[in-house]
PDB file of C-alpha atoms in Angstrom:
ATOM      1  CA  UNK A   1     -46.814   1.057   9.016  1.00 65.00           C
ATOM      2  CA  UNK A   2     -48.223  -0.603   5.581  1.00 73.00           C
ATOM      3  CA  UNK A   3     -48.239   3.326   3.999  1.00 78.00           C
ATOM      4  CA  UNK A   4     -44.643   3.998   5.658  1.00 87.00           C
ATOM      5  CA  UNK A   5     -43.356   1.280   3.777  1.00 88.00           C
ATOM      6  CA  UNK A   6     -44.947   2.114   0.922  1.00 92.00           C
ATOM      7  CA  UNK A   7     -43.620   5.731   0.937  1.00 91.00           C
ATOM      8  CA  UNK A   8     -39.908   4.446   1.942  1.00 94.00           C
ATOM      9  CA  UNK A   9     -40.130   1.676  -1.420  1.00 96.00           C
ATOM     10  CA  UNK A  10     -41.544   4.587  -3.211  1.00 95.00           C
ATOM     11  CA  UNK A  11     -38.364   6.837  -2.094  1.00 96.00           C
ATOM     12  CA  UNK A  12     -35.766   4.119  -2.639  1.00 97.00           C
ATOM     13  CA  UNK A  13     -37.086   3.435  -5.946  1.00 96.00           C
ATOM     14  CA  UNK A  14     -37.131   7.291  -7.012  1.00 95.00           C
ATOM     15  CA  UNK A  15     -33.389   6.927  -6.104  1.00 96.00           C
ATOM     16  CA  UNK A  16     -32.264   4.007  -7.917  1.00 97.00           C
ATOM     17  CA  UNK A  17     -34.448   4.193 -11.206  1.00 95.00           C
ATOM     18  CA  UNK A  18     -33.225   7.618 -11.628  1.00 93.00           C
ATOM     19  CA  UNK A  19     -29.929   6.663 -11.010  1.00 93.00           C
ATOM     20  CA  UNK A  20     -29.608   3.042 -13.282  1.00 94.00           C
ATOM     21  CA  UNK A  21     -32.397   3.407 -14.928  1.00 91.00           C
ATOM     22  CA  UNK A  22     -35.911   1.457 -15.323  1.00 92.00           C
ATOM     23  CA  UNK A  23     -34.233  -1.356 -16.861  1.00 91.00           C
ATOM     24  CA  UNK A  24     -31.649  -2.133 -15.305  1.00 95.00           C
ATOM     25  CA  UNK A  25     -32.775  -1.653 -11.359  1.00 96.00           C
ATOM     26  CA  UNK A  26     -33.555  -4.497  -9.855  1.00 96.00           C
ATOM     27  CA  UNK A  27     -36.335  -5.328  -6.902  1.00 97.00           C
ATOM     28  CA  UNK A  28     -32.991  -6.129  -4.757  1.00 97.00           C
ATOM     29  CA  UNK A  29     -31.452  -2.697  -5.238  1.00 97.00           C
ATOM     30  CA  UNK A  30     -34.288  -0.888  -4.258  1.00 97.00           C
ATOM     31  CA  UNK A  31     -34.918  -3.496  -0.955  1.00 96.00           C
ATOM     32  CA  UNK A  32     -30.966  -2.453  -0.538  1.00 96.00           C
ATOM     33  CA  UNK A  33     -31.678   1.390  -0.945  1.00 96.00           C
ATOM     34  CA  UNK A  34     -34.664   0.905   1.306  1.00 96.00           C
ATOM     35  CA  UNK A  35     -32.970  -0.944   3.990  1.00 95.00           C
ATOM     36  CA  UNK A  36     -35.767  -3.296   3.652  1.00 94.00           C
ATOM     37  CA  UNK A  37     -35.266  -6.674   2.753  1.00 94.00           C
ATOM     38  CA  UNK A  38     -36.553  -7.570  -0.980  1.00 96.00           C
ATOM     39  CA  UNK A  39     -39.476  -9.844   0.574  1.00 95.00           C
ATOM     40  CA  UNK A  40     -41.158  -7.176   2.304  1.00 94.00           C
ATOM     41  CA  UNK A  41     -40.794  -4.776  -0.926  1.00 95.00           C
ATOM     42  CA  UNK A  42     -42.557  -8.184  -2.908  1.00 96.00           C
ATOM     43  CA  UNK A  43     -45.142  -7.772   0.168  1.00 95.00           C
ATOM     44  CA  UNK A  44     -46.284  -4.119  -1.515  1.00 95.00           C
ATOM     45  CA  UNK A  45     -45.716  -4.462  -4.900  1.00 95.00           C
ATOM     46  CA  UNK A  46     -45.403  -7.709  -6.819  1.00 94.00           C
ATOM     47  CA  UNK A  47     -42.935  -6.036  -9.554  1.00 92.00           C
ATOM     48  CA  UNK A  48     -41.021  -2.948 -10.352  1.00 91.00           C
ATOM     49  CA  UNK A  49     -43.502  -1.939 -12.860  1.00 89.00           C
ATOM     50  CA  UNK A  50     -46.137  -1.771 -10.305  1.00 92.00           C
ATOM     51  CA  UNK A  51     -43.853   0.135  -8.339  1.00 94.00           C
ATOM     52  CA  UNK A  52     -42.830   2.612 -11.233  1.00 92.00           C
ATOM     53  CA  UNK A  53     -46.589   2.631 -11.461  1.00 88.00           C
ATOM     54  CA  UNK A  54     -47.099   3.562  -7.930  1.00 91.00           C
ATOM     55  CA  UNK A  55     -44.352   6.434  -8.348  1.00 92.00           C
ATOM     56  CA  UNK A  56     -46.526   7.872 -11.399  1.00 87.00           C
ATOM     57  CA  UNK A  57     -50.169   7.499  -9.603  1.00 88.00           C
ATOM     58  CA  UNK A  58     -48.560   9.248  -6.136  1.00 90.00           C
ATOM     59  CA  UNK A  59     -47.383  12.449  -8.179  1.00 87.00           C
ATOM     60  CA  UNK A  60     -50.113  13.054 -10.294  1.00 84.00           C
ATOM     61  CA  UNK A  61     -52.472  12.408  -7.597  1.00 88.00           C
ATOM     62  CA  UNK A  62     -50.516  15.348  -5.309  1.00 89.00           C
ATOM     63  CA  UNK A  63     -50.612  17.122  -8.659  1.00 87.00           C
ATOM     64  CA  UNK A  64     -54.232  17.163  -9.497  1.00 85.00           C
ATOM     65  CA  UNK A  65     -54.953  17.832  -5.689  1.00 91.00           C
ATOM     66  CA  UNK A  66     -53.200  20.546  -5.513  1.00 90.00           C
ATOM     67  CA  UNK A  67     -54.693  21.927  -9.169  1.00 86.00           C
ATOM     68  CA  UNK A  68     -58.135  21.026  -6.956  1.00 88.00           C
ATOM     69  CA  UNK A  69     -56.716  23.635  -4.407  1.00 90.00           C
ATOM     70  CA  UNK A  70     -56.275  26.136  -6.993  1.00 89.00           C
ATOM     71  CA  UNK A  71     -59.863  25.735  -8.006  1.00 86.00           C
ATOM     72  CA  UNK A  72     -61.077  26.551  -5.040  1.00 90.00           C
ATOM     73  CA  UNK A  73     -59.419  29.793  -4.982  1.00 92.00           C
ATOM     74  CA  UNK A  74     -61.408  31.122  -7.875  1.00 87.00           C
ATOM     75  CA  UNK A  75     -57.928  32.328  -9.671  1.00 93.00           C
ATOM     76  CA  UNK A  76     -57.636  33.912 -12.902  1.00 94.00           C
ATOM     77  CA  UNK A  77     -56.495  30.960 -14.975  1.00 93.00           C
ATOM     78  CA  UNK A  78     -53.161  33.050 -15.740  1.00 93.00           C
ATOM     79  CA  UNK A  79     -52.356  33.300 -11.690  1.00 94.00           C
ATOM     80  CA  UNK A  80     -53.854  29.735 -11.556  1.00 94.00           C
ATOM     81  CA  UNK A  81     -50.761  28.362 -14.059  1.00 94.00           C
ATOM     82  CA  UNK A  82     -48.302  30.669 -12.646  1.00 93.00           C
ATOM     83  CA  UNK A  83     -49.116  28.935  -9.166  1.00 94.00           C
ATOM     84  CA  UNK A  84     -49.226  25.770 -10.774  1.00 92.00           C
ATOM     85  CA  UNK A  85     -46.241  25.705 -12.648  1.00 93.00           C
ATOM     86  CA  UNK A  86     -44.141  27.363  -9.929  1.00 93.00           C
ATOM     87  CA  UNK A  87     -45.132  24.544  -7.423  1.00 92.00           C
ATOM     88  CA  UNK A  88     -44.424  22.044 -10.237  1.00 90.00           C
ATOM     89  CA  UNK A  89     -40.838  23.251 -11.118  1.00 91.00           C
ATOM     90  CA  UNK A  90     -40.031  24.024  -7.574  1.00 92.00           C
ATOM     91  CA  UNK A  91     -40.593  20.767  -6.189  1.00 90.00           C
ATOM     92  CA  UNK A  92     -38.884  19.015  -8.981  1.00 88.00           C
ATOM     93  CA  UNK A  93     -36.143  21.454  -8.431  1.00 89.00           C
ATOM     94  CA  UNK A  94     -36.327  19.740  -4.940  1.00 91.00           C
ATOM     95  CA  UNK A  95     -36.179  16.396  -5.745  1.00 90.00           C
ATOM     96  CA  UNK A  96     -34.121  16.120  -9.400  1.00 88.00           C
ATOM     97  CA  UNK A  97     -34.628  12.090  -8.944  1.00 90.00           C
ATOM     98  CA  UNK A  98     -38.220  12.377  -8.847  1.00 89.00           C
ATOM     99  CA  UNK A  99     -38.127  14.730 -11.835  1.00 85.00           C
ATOM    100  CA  UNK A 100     -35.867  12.123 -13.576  1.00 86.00           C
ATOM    101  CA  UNK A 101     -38.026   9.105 -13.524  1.00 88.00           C
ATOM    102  CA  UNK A 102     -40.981  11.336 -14.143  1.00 84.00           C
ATOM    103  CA  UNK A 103     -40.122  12.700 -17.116  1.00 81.00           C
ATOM    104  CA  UNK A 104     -36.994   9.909 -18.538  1.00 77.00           C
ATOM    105  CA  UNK A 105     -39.231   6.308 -17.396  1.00 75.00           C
ATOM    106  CA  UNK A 106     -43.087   7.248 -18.439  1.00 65.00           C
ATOM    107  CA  UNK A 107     -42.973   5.003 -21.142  1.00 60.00           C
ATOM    108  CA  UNK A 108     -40.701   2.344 -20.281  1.00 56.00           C
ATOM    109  CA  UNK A 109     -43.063   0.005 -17.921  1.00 52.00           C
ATOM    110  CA  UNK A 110     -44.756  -3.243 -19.998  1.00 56.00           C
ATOM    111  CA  UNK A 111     -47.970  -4.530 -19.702  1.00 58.00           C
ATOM    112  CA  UNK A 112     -50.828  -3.241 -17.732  1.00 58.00           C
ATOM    113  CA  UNK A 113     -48.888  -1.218 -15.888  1.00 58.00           C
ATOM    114  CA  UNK A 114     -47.983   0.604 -18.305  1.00 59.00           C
ATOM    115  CA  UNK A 115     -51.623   1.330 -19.532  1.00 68.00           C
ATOM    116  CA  UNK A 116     -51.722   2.659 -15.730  1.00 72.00           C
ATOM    117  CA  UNK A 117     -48.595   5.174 -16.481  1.00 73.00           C
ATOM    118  CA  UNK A 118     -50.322   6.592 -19.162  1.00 76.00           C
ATOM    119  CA  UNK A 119     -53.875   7.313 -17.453  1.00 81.00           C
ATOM    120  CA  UNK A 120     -52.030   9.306 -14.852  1.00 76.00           C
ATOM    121  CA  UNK A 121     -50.163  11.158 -17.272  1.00 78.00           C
ATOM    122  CA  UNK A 122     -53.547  11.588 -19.606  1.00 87.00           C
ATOM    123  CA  UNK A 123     -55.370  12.838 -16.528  1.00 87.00           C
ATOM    124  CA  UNK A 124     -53.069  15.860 -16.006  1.00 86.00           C
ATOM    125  CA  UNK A 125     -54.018  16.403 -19.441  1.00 92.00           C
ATOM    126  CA  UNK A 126     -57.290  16.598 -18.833  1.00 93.00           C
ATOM    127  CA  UNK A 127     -57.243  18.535 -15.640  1.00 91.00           C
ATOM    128  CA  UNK A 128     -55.240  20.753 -17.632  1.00 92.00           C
ATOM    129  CA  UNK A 129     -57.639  20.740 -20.623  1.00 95.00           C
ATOM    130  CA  UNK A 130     -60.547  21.500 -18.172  1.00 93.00           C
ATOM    131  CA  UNK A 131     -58.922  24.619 -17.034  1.00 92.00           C
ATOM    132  CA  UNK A 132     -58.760  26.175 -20.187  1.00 94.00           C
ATOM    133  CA  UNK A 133     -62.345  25.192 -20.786  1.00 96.00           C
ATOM    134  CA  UNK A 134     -63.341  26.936 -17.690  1.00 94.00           C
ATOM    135  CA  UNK A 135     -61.034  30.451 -19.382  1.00 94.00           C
ATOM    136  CA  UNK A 136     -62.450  29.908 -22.331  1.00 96.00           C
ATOM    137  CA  UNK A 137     -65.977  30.324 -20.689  1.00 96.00           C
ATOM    138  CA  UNK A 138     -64.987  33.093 -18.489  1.00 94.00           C
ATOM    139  CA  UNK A 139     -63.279  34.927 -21.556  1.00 95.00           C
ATOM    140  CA  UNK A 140     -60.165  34.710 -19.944  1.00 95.00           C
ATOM    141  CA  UNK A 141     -58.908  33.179 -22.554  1.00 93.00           C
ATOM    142  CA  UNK A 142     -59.462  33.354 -26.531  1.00 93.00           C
ATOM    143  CA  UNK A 143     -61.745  30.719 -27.998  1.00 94.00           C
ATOM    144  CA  UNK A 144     -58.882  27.944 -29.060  1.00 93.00           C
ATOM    145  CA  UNK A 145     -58.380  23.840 -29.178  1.00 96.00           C
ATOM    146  CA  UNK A 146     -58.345  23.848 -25.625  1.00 96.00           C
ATOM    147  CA  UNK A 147     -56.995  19.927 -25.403  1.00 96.00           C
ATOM    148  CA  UNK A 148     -54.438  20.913 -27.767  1.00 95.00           C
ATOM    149  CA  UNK A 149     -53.568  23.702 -25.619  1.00 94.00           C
ATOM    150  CA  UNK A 150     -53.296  21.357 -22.494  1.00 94.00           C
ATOM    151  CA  UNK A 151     -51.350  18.575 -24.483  1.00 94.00           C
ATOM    152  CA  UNK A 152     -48.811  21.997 -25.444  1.00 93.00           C
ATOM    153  CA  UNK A 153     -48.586  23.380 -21.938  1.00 92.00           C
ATOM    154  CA  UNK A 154     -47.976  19.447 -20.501  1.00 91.00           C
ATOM    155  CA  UNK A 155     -45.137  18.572 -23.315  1.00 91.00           C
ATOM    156  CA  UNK A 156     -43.396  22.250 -22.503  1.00 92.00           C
ATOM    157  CA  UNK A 157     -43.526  21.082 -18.921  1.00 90.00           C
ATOM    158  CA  UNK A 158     -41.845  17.853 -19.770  1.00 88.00           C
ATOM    159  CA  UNK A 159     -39.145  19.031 -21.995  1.00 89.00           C
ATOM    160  CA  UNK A 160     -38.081  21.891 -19.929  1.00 91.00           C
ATOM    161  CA  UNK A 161     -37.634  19.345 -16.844  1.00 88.00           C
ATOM    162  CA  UNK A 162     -35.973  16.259 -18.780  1.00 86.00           C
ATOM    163  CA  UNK A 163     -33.598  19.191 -20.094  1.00 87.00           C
ATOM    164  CA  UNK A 164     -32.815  20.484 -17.002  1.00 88.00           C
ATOM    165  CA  UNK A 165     -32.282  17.516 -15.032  1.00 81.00           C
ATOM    166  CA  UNK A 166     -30.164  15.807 -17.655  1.00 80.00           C
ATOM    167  CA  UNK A 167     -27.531  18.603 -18.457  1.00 79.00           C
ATOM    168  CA  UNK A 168     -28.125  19.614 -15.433  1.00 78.00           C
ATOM    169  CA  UNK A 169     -29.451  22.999 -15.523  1.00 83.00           C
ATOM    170  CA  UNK A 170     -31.544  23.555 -12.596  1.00 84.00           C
ATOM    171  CA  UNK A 171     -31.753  27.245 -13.000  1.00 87.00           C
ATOM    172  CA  UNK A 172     -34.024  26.660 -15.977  1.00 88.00           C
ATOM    173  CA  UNK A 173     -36.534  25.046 -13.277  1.00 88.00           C
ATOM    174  CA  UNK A 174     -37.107  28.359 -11.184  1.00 90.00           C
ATOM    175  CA  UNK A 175     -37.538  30.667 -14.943  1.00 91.00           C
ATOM    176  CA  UNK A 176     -39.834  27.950 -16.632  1.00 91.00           C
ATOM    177  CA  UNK A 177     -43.091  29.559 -15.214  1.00 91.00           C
ATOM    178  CA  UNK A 178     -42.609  32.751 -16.475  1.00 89.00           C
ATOM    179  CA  UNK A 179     -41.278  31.404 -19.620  1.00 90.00           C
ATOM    180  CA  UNK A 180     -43.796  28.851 -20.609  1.00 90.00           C
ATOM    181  CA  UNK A 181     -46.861  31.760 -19.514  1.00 89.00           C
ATOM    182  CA  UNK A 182     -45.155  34.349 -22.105  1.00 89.00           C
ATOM    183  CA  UNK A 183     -44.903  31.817 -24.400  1.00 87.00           C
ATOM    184  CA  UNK A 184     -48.878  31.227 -24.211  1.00 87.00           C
ATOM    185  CA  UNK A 185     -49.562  34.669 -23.637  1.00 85.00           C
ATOM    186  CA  UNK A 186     -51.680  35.355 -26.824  1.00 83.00           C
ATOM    187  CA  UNK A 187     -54.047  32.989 -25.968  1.00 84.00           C
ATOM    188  CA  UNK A 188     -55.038  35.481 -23.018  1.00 80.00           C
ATOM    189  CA  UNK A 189     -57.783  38.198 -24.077  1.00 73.00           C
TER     190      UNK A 189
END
């Protein structure tokens, strides 16, 4: 029950933030968008930052376990991004509110939450980082600044998605793989 709550606030708040905005959504309209009322939502999270918080921690995590997946399947590191980014972009494509807040609220959360924002988003980096470590070692890929190259490949991500969820063009969201990869080709021996 406690996790199906959590998942409904967690929904309810993906709808409203992307809709009004980090600022100005209240604890009340997501209770309202939730169906909940706003003392159970209190009974989760004791503020919308620590529920924005909760919104960033959820995706990454299903981010970084599904880059775990990938692992596993001893891909070359070019399949491995194309699966990657495909999954990304599709299930943003999906859910354009969750792609909103993801990529429009990241830095709008105060205090320690915020700090918390920021470790999610810096451990994609690093997962991302360590992946062209392990192409580097495998001569997969060419000898580069491989945290420079995951800080590239994670901003790319982000600006394709805040542009195509704000114009809206979602059609960018199904050719970004293929685009970002042939943009990074030369790295690729």
């Amino acid at each position: 029950m406690a996790q199906n709550n959590r998942n409904k606030i967690k929904k309810a708040a993906v709808e409203v933030i992307s809709k009004k905005g980090f600022f100005n959504t209240r604890m009340q309209d997501i209770a309202d968008e939730a169906g909940l009322a706003v003392g159970t939502i209190y009974n989760y999270f004791s503020s919308k930052d620590e529920v924005l918080s909760y919104i960033f921690k959820n995706e990454m995590q299903r981010r970084m376990e599904y880059m775990s997946e990938l692992k596993k399947e001893n891909l070359t590191i070019k399949d491995f991004l194309n699966k990657f980014l495909t999954r990304h972009f599709s299930l943003l494509a999906k859910n354009p509110h969750l792609g909103r807040v993801l990529v429009r609220e990241k830095d709008f959360s105060r205090g320690e939450e915020s700090g918390k924002i920021k470790e999610h988003m810096n451990s994609m980096i690093e997962m991302l980082e360590m992946i062209f470590d392990i192409g580097v070692k495998r001569k997969e890929i060419k000898a580069i600044n491989t945290h420079l190259m995951a800080v590239y490949f994670f901003g790319s991500m982000q600006g394709i998605i805040e542009y195509a969820l704000t114009e809206p063009e979602m059609e960018l969201l199904e050719s970004a793989p293929n685009f970002i990869l042939a943009r990074i080709n030369d790295i690729f021996i």
